[in-house]
């Protein structure tokens, strides 16, 4: 799957308030791993996952999930608390009402609401009572409406198709990106900022559970700016994490859970939902690394055993024979023979 790319103007929009806070472009690039070309080019130089990581780091840096969009900041963890408050809802309608109520409690400047018409409903992201305007406020409207829309899609495990997006400000920074982001027509200079969708969705049941929420929160809310379902499975992410580890033997479940900012049980449950276990992924990566070291490097069997985290070389020998049907020395001499054995075993 081709990785989605975020337009540079939209990334710049995200960091506009940081420049007002005194951050130089050089500081932004260094602290948040932003390519310098983001500020010099109109192209696309940031992947969706890369942008998600920038969002996560920048939220922590200023402790404000509104990015300065409203004068009363939303502290880090606000979205997470909201998800826990809503996960027990029975229907989409109930989840929307509870989401709106939660954010109204957090800030008097937020007055979100659900208006239900004859055929269409609209979720209004009203902050006009705050009297706040400007690029940061407009970005907050775009960011939160996208996040909440995709969060609700995840809740019912179904993409919510929007009939339109209305915004109560003029076309400005990165406006051309919005139809693609929301996959619908966008209208500016309207009375309210709102997303519109069919009433039939309101009675859709919430399919997620507290268990699935734990896995979801590993990458949310930042990942929701590009998708409501991860473009890479948790299994694949864990596999890549282990592949990048210099000493896989020192990388265990607690280390992995810490890396993904979740509990060990959350990681176990997430992998179980995808039909695998941490130790199975680790075993697969160990096997791949063993093959690589023997064919591509001049490391001794003892060195390879240590790299892979085996307590003794003899334990490495036994595992290798189980994997490939030959000893490490035989494999190094004729890896093709071992590959044939491996194919038959599978």
GROMACS .gro file of C-alpha atoms in nm:
model
  346
    1UNK     CA    1   0.000   0.000   0.000
    2UNK     CA    2   0.135   0.343  -0.096
    3UNK     CA    3   0.188   0.566   0.203
    4UNK     CA    4  -0.035   0.875   0.203
    5UNK     CA    5   0.147   1.208   0.189
    6UNK     CA    6   0.042   1.530   0.362
    7UNK     CA    7   0.075   1.854   0.160
    8UNK     CA    8   0.346   2.085   0.290
    9UNK     CA    9   0.110   2.385   0.327
   10UNK     CA   10  -0.105   2.183   0.566
   11UNK     CA   11   0.197   2.088   0.776
   12UNK     CA   12   0.298   2.455   0.786
   13UNK     CA   13  -0.054   2.541   0.898
   14UNK     CA   14  -0.013   2.303   1.191
   15UNK     CA   15   0.303   2.482   1.306
   16UNK     CA   16   0.187   2.844   1.253
   17UNK     CA   17   0.102   2.890   1.620
   18UNK     CA   18   0.443   2.754   1.718
   19UNK     CA   19   0.610   3.037   1.530
   20UNK     CA   20   0.391   3.282   1.722
   21UNK     CA   21   0.512   3.115   2.042
   22UNK     CA   22   0.870   3.201   1.950
   23UNK     CA   23   0.979   2.881   1.776
   24UNK     CA   24   1.205   2.945   1.479
   25UNK     CA   25   1.170   2.733   1.165
   26UNK     CA   26   1.506   2.575   1.248
   27UNK     CA   27   1.385   2.481   1.598
   28UNK     CA   28   1.063   2.334   1.459
   29UNK     CA   29   1.256   2.123   1.208
   30UNK     CA   30   1.499   1.995   1.470
   31UNK     CA   31   1.261   1.935   1.760
   32UNK     CA   32   0.974   1.781   1.564
   33UNK     CA   33   1.168   1.612   1.279
   34UNK     CA   34   1.010   1.833   1.013
   35UNK     CA   35   1.188   1.832   0.674
   36UNK     CA   36   1.316   2.180   0.586
   37UNK     CA   37   1.148   2.150   0.246
   38UNK     CA   38   0.810   2.176   0.422
   39UNK     CA   39   0.877   2.548   0.464
   40UNK     CA   40   1.025   2.606   0.119
   41UNK     CA   41   0.819   2.388  -0.113
   42UNK     CA   42   0.452   2.347  -0.205
   43UNK     CA   43   0.497   1.974  -0.259
   44UNK     CA   44   0.440   1.675  -0.031
   45UNK     CA   45   0.740   1.576   0.181
   46UNK     CA   46   0.575   1.428   0.492
   47UNK     CA   47   0.411   1.085   0.518
   48UNK     CA   48   0.084   1.044   0.705
   49UNK     CA   49   0.261   0.846   0.977
   50UNK     CA   50   0.535   1.109   0.993
   51UNK     CA   51   0.278   1.385   1.034
   52UNK     CA   52   0.106   1.183   1.307
   53UNK     CA   53   0.436   1.164   1.496
   54UNK     CA   54   0.486   1.541   1.457
   55UNK     CA   55   0.139   1.602   1.599
   56UNK     CA   56   0.210   1.378   1.897
   57UNK     CA   57   0.541   1.546   1.977
   58UNK     CA   58   0.407   1.899   1.930
   59UNK     CA   59   0.105   1.839   2.154
   60UNK     CA   60   0.336   1.725   2.434
   61UNK     CA   61   0.568   2.022   2.380
   62UNK     CA   62   0.298   2.284   2.441
   63UNK     CA   63   0.056   2.071   2.649
   64UNK     CA   64  -0.238   2.186   2.440
   65UNK     CA   65  -0.450   1.967   2.215
   66UNK     CA   66  -0.610   2.279   2.064
   67UNK     CA   67  -0.270   2.404   1.935
   68UNK     CA   68  -0.359   2.754   2.051
   69UNK     CA   69  -0.689   2.746   1.861
   70UNK     CA   70  -0.882   2.856   2.169
   71UNK     CA   71  -0.757   3.068   2.457
   72UNK     CA   72  -0.837   2.797   2.713
   73UNK     CA   73  -0.596   2.515   2.630
   74UNK     CA   74  -0.699   2.150   2.613
   75UNK     CA   75  -0.438   1.961   2.818
   76UNK     CA   76  -0.266   1.650   2.686
   77UNK     CA   77  -0.490   1.350   2.746
   78UNK     CA   78  -0.821   1.530   2.681
   79UNK     CA   79  -0.903   1.318   2.376
   80UNK     CA   80  -0.806   1.001   2.561
   81UNK     CA   81  -1.037   1.084   2.852
   82UNK     CA   82  -1.320   1.154   2.607
   83UNK     CA   83  -1.280   0.813   2.443
   84UNK     CA   84  -1.306   0.637   2.779
   85UNK     CA   85  -1.619   0.838   2.856
   86UNK     CA   86  -1.780   0.736   2.525
   87UNK     CA   87  -1.672   0.375   2.473
   88UNK     CA   88  -1.973   0.235   2.661
   89UNK     CA   89  -2.225   0.420   2.440
   90UNK     CA   90  -2.474   0.198   2.257
   91UNK     CA   91  -2.533   0.401   1.938
   92UNK     CA   92  -2.359   0.663   1.727
   93UNK     CA   93  -2.614   0.923   1.834
   94UNK     CA   94  -2.539   0.862   2.199
   95UNK     CA   95  -2.164   0.875   2.133
   96UNK     CA   96  -2.195   1.211   1.954
   97UNK     CA   97  -2.398   1.365   2.236
   98UNK     CA   98  -2.153   1.241   2.497
   99UNK     CA   99  -1.854   1.368   2.296
  100UNK     CA  100  -2.009   1.715   2.271
  101UNK     CA  101  -2.096   1.721   2.641
  102UNK     CA  102  -1.746   1.612   2.738
  103UNK     CA  103  -1.572   1.893   2.548
  104UNK     CA  104  -1.822   2.151   2.671
  105UNK     CA  105  -1.722   2.054   3.024
  106UNK     CA  106  -1.354   2.099   2.937
  107UNK     CA  107  -1.391   2.448   2.793
  108UNK     CA  108  -1.663   2.712   2.797
  109UNK     CA  109  -1.534   2.819   2.456
  110UNK     CA  110  -1.647   2.491   2.299
  111UNK     CA  111  -2.016   2.463   2.219
  112UNK     CA  112  -2.040   2.160   1.993
  113UNK     CA  113  -2.384   2.014   1.926
  114UNK     CA  114  -2.576   1.765   1.713
  115UNK     CA  115  -2.865   1.905   1.506
  116UNK     CA  116  -3.098   1.643   1.356
  117UNK     CA  117  -3.300   1.737   1.047
  118UNK     CA  118  -3.553   1.540   0.846
  119UNK     CA  119  -3.295   1.347   0.643
  120UNK     CA  120  -2.958   1.496   0.734
  121UNK     CA  121  -2.785   1.553   1.064
  122UNK     CA  122  -2.506   1.798   1.127
  123UNK     CA  123  -2.241   1.797   1.396
  124UNK     CA  124  -2.167   2.164   1.462
  125UNK     CA  125  -1.821   2.263   1.584
  126UNK     CA  126  -1.924   2.598   1.729
  127UNK     CA  127  -1.661   2.813   1.900
  128UNK     CA  128  -1.808   3.148   1.799
  129UNK     CA  129  -1.898   3.221   2.160
  130UNK     CA  130  -1.528   3.245   2.230
  131UNK     CA  131  -1.485   3.530   1.985
  132UNK     CA  132  -1.169   3.361   1.864
  133UNK     CA  133  -1.056   3.403   1.504
  134UNK     CA  134  -0.743   3.363   1.297
  135UNK     CA  135  -0.536   3.087   1.139
  136UNK     CA  136  -0.483   2.894   1.465
  137UNK     CA  137  -0.855   2.893   1.542
  138UNK     CA  138  -0.940   2.783   1.188
  139UNK     CA  139  -0.686   2.501   1.207
  140UNK     CA  140  -0.839   2.391   1.538
  141UNK     CA  141  -1.180   2.368   1.369
  142UNK     CA  142  -1.038   2.162   1.081
  143UNK     CA  143  -0.828   1.941   1.306
  144UNK     CA  144  -1.100   1.861   1.560
  145UNK     CA  145  -1.377   1.809   1.304
  146UNK     CA  146  -1.156   1.561   1.117
  147UNK     CA  147  -1.047   1.384   1.436
  148UNK     CA  148  -1.400   1.355   1.575
  149UNK     CA  149  -1.544   1.246   1.238
  150UNK     CA  150  -1.291   0.965   1.207
  151UNK     CA  151  -1.316   0.874   1.574
  152UNK     CA  152  -1.692   0.825   1.531
  153UNK     CA  153  -1.630   0.620   1.215
  154UNK     CA  154  -1.402   0.395   1.416
  155UNK     CA  155  -1.665   0.362   1.689
  156UNK     CA  156  -1.921   0.212   1.449
  157UNK     CA  157  -1.651   0.038   1.241
  158UNK     CA  158  -1.783   0.202   0.926
  159UNK     CA  159  -1.666   0.510   0.733
  160UNK     CA  160  -1.916   0.792   0.787
  161UNK     CA  161  -1.974   0.940   0.442
  162UNK     CA  162  -2.015   1.316   0.463
  163UNK     CA  163  -2.252   1.501   0.232
  164UNK     CA  164  -2.073   1.831   0.293
  165UNK     CA  165  -1.846   2.029   0.521
  166UNK     CA  166  -1.930   2.392   0.598
  167UNK     CA  167  -1.683   2.637   0.751
  168UNK     CA  168  -1.752   2.978   0.900
  169UNK     CA  169  -1.432   3.135   0.767
  170UNK     CA  170  -1.289   3.232   0.429
  171UNK     CA  171  -1.070   3.006   0.215
  172UNK     CA  172  -0.715   3.047   0.333
  173UNK     CA  173  -0.412   2.844   0.424
  174UNK     CA  174  -0.411   2.493   0.267
  175UNK     CA  175  -0.782   2.520   0.184
  176UNK     CA  176  -0.740   2.324  -0.139
  177UNK     CA  177  -0.645   2.017   0.067
  178UNK     CA  178  -0.975   2.001   0.256
  179UNK     CA  179  -1.202   1.829  -0.003
  180UNK     CA  180  -0.953   1.543  -0.023
  181UNK     CA  181  -0.918   1.527   0.354
  182UNK     CA  182  -1.292   1.505   0.420
  183UNK     CA  183  -1.383   1.333   0.091
  184UNK     CA  184  -1.673   1.572   0.032
  185UNK     CA  185  -1.756   1.919  -0.095
  186UNK     CA  186  -1.642   2.208   0.123
  187UNK     CA  187  -1.827   2.539   0.158
  188UNK     CA  188  -1.663   2.844   0.315
  189UNK     CA  189  -1.806   3.159   0.474
  190UNK     CA  190  -2.112   2.978   0.608
  191UNK     CA  191  -2.290   3.053   0.932
  192UNK     CA  192  -2.157   2.742   1.107
  193UNK     CA  193  -1.867   2.501   1.086
  194UNK     CA  194  -2.023   2.156   1.062
  195UNK     CA  195  -2.007   1.811   0.906
  196UNK     CA  196  -2.326   1.673   0.747
  197UNK     CA  197  -2.427   1.307   0.720
  198UNK     CA  198  -2.732   1.086   0.675
  199UNK     CA  199  -2.970   1.038   0.968
  200UNK     CA  200  -2.972   0.662   0.920
  201UNK     CA  201  -2.624   0.647   1.072
  202UNK     CA  202  -2.740   0.777   1.410
  203UNK     CA  203  -2.886   0.442   1.513
  204UNK     CA  204  -2.577   0.247   1.408
  205UNK     CA  205  -2.448   0.042   1.702
  206UNK     CA  206  -2.112   0.118   1.859
  207UNK     CA  207  -1.905  -0.192   1.782
  208UNK     CA  208  -1.590  -0.108   1.972
  209UNK     CA  209  -1.514  -0.221   2.325
  210UNK     CA  210  -1.281  -0.113   2.607
  211UNK     CA  211  -1.039  -0.383   2.486
  212UNK     CA  212  -1.028  -0.257   2.127
  213UNK     CA  213  -0.999   0.099   2.258
  214UNK     CA  214  -0.667   0.015   2.423
  215UNK     CA  215  -0.521  -0.083   2.086
  216UNK     CA  216  -0.678   0.215   1.910
  217UNK     CA  217  -0.522   0.460   2.155
  218UNK     CA  218  -0.169   0.342   2.074
  219UNK     CA  219  -0.171   0.574   1.772
  220UNK     CA  220  -0.471   0.801   1.832
  221UNK     CA  221  -0.565   1.078   1.802
  222UNK     CA  222  -0.274   1.188   1.584
  223UNK     CA  223  -0.319   0.908   1.326
  224UNK     CA  224  -0.678   1.021   1.264
  225UNK     CA  225  -0.561   1.314   1.053
  226UNK     CA  226  -0.484   1.062   0.777
  227UNK     CA  227  -0.711   0.761   0.842
  228UNK     CA  228  -0.944   0.609   1.099
  229UNK     CA  229  -0.799   0.263   1.049
  230UNK     CA  230  -0.424   0.219   1.066
  231UNK     CA  231  -0.256   0.181   0.727
  232UNK     CA  232  -0.023  -0.067   0.896
  233UNK     CA  233  -0.133  -0.349   1.124
  234UNK     CA  234  -0.008  -0.364   1.481
  235UNK     CA  235   0.161  -0.693   1.391
  236UNK     CA  236   0.358  -0.521   1.115
  237UNK     CA  237   0.454  -0.233   1.343
  238UNK     CA  238   0.583  -0.471   1.610
  239UNK     CA  239   0.772  -0.668   1.347
  240UNK     CA  240   0.941  -0.352   1.214
  241UNK     CA  241   1.022  -0.244   1.569
  242UNK     CA  242   1.196  -0.577   1.633
  243UNK     CA  243   1.372  -0.569   1.296
  244UNK     CA  244   1.518  -0.228   1.385
  245UNK     CA  245   1.639  -0.345   1.727
  246UNK     CA  246   2.017  -0.383   1.739
  247UNK     CA  247   1.999  -0.662   1.997
  248UNK     CA  248   1.667  -0.841   1.963
  249UNK     CA  249   1.751  -1.057   2.263
  250UNK     CA  250   1.727  -0.751   2.486
  251UNK     CA  251   1.392  -0.647   2.338
  252UNK     CA  252   1.104  -0.804   2.527
  253UNK     CA  253   0.732  -0.743   2.571
  254UNK     CA  254   0.771  -0.469   2.839
  255UNK     CA  255   1.016  -0.282   2.613
  256UNK     CA  256   0.778  -0.307   2.318
  257UNK     CA  257   0.482  -0.187   2.525
  258UNK     CA  258   0.685   0.112   2.643
  259UNK     CA  259   0.784   0.190   2.284
  260UNK     CA  260   0.419   0.192   2.171
  261UNK     CA  261   0.302   0.391   2.478
  262UNK     CA  262   0.064   0.122   2.601
  263UNK     CA  263   0.039  -0.144   2.871
  264UNK     CA  264   0.165  -0.497   2.815
  265UNK     CA  265  -0.190  -0.630   2.831
  266UNK     CA  266  -0.307  -0.378   2.568
  267UNK     CA  267  -0.031  -0.491   2.334
  268UNK     CA  268  -0.113  -0.858   2.397
  269UNK     CA  269  -0.483  -0.798   2.327
  270UNK     CA  270  -0.412  -0.596   2.013
  271UNK     CA  271  -0.192  -0.869   1.867
  272UNK     CA  272  -0.441  -1.138   1.967
  273UNK     CA  273  -0.711  -0.956   1.770
  274UNK     CA  274  -0.484  -0.989   1.465
  275UNK     CA  275  -0.429  -1.359   1.533
  276UNK     CA  276  -0.073  -1.353   1.661
  277UNK     CA  277   0.145  -1.317   1.970
  278UNK     CA  278   0.451  -1.110   2.054
  279UNK     CA  279   0.669  -1.418   2.099
  280UNK     CA  280   0.564  -1.551   1.756
  281UNK     CA  281   0.664  -1.225   1.586
  282UNK     CA  282   0.989  -1.219   1.781
  283UNK     CA  283   1.064  -1.578   1.677
  284UNK     CA  284   1.000  -1.492   1.311
  285UNK     CA  285   1.232  -1.191   1.325
  286UNK     CA  286   1.499  -1.395   1.503
  287UNK     CA  287   1.484  -1.651   1.225
  288UNK     CA  288   1.514  -1.383   0.957
  289UNK     CA  289   1.805  -1.216   1.134
  290UNK     CA  290   1.985  -1.548   1.180
  291UNK     CA  291   1.963  -1.612   0.807
  292UNK     CA  292   2.082  -1.261   0.726
  293UNK     CA  293   2.381  -1.273   0.961
  294UNK     CA  294   2.499  -1.608   0.823
  295UNK     CA  295   2.463  -1.516   0.457
  296UNK     CA  296   2.542  -1.145   0.457
  297UNK     CA  297   2.800  -1.104   0.736
  298UNK     CA  298   3.111  -1.271   0.872
  299UNK     CA  299   2.989  -1.285   1.230
  300UNK     CA  300   3.075  -1.605   1.415
  301UNK     CA  301   2.803  -1.838   1.543
  302UNK     CA  302   2.878  -1.719   1.895
  303UNK     CA  303   2.838  -1.355   1.794
  304UNK     CA  304   2.512  -1.429   1.612
  305UNK     CA  305   2.385  -1.622   1.912
  306UNK     CA  306   2.454  -1.320   2.133
  307UNK     CA  307   2.292  -1.079   1.886
  308UNK     CA  308   1.977  -1.291   1.885
  309UNK     CA  309   1.967  -1.313   2.264
  310UNK     CA  310   2.026  -1.685   2.317
  311UNK     CA  311   2.168  -1.777   2.656
  312UNK     CA  312   2.411  -2.029   2.505
  313UNK     CA  313   2.539  -2.113   2.158
  314UNK     CA  314   2.397  -2.463   2.195
  315UNK     CA  315   2.047  -2.317   2.237
  316UNK     CA  316   2.098  -2.115   1.919
  317UNK     CA  317   2.208  -2.434   1.737
  318UNK     CA  318   1.896  -2.623   1.845
  319UNK     CA  319   1.662  -2.343   1.739
  320UNK     CA  320   1.841  -2.295   1.409
  321UNK     CA  321   1.818  -2.667   1.329
  322UNK     CA  322   1.446  -2.652   1.407
  323UNK     CA  323   1.401  -2.352   1.175
  324UNK     CA  324   1.605  -2.464   0.875
  325UNK     CA  325   1.676  -2.836   0.918
  326UNK     CA  326   2.053  -2.780   0.902
  327UNK     CA  327   2.324  -2.644   1.130
  328UNK     CA  328   2.436  -2.280   1.104
  329UNK     CA  329   2.763  -2.389   0.940
  330UNK     CA  330   2.580  -2.600   0.681
  331UNK     CA  331   2.344  -2.311   0.611
  332UNK     CA  332   2.633  -2.072   0.556
  333UNK     CA  333   2.785  -2.314   0.306
  334UNK     CA  334   2.460  -2.385   0.120
  335UNK     CA  335   2.164  -2.161   0.211
  336UNK     CA  336   1.969  -2.287  -0.092
  337UNK     CA  337   1.945  -2.634   0.060
  338UNK     CA  338   1.801  -2.488   0.380
  339UNK     CA  339   1.552  -2.279   0.181
  340UNK     CA  340   1.417  -2.595   0.019
  341UNK     CA  341   1.372  -2.751   0.363
  342UNK     CA  342   1.199  -2.438   0.489
  343UNK     CA  343   0.954  -2.441   0.197
  344UNK     CA  344   0.860  -2.803   0.265
  345UNK     CA  345   0.812  -2.728   0.636
  346UNK     CA  346   0.569  -2.449   0.552
   0.00000   0.00000   0.00000
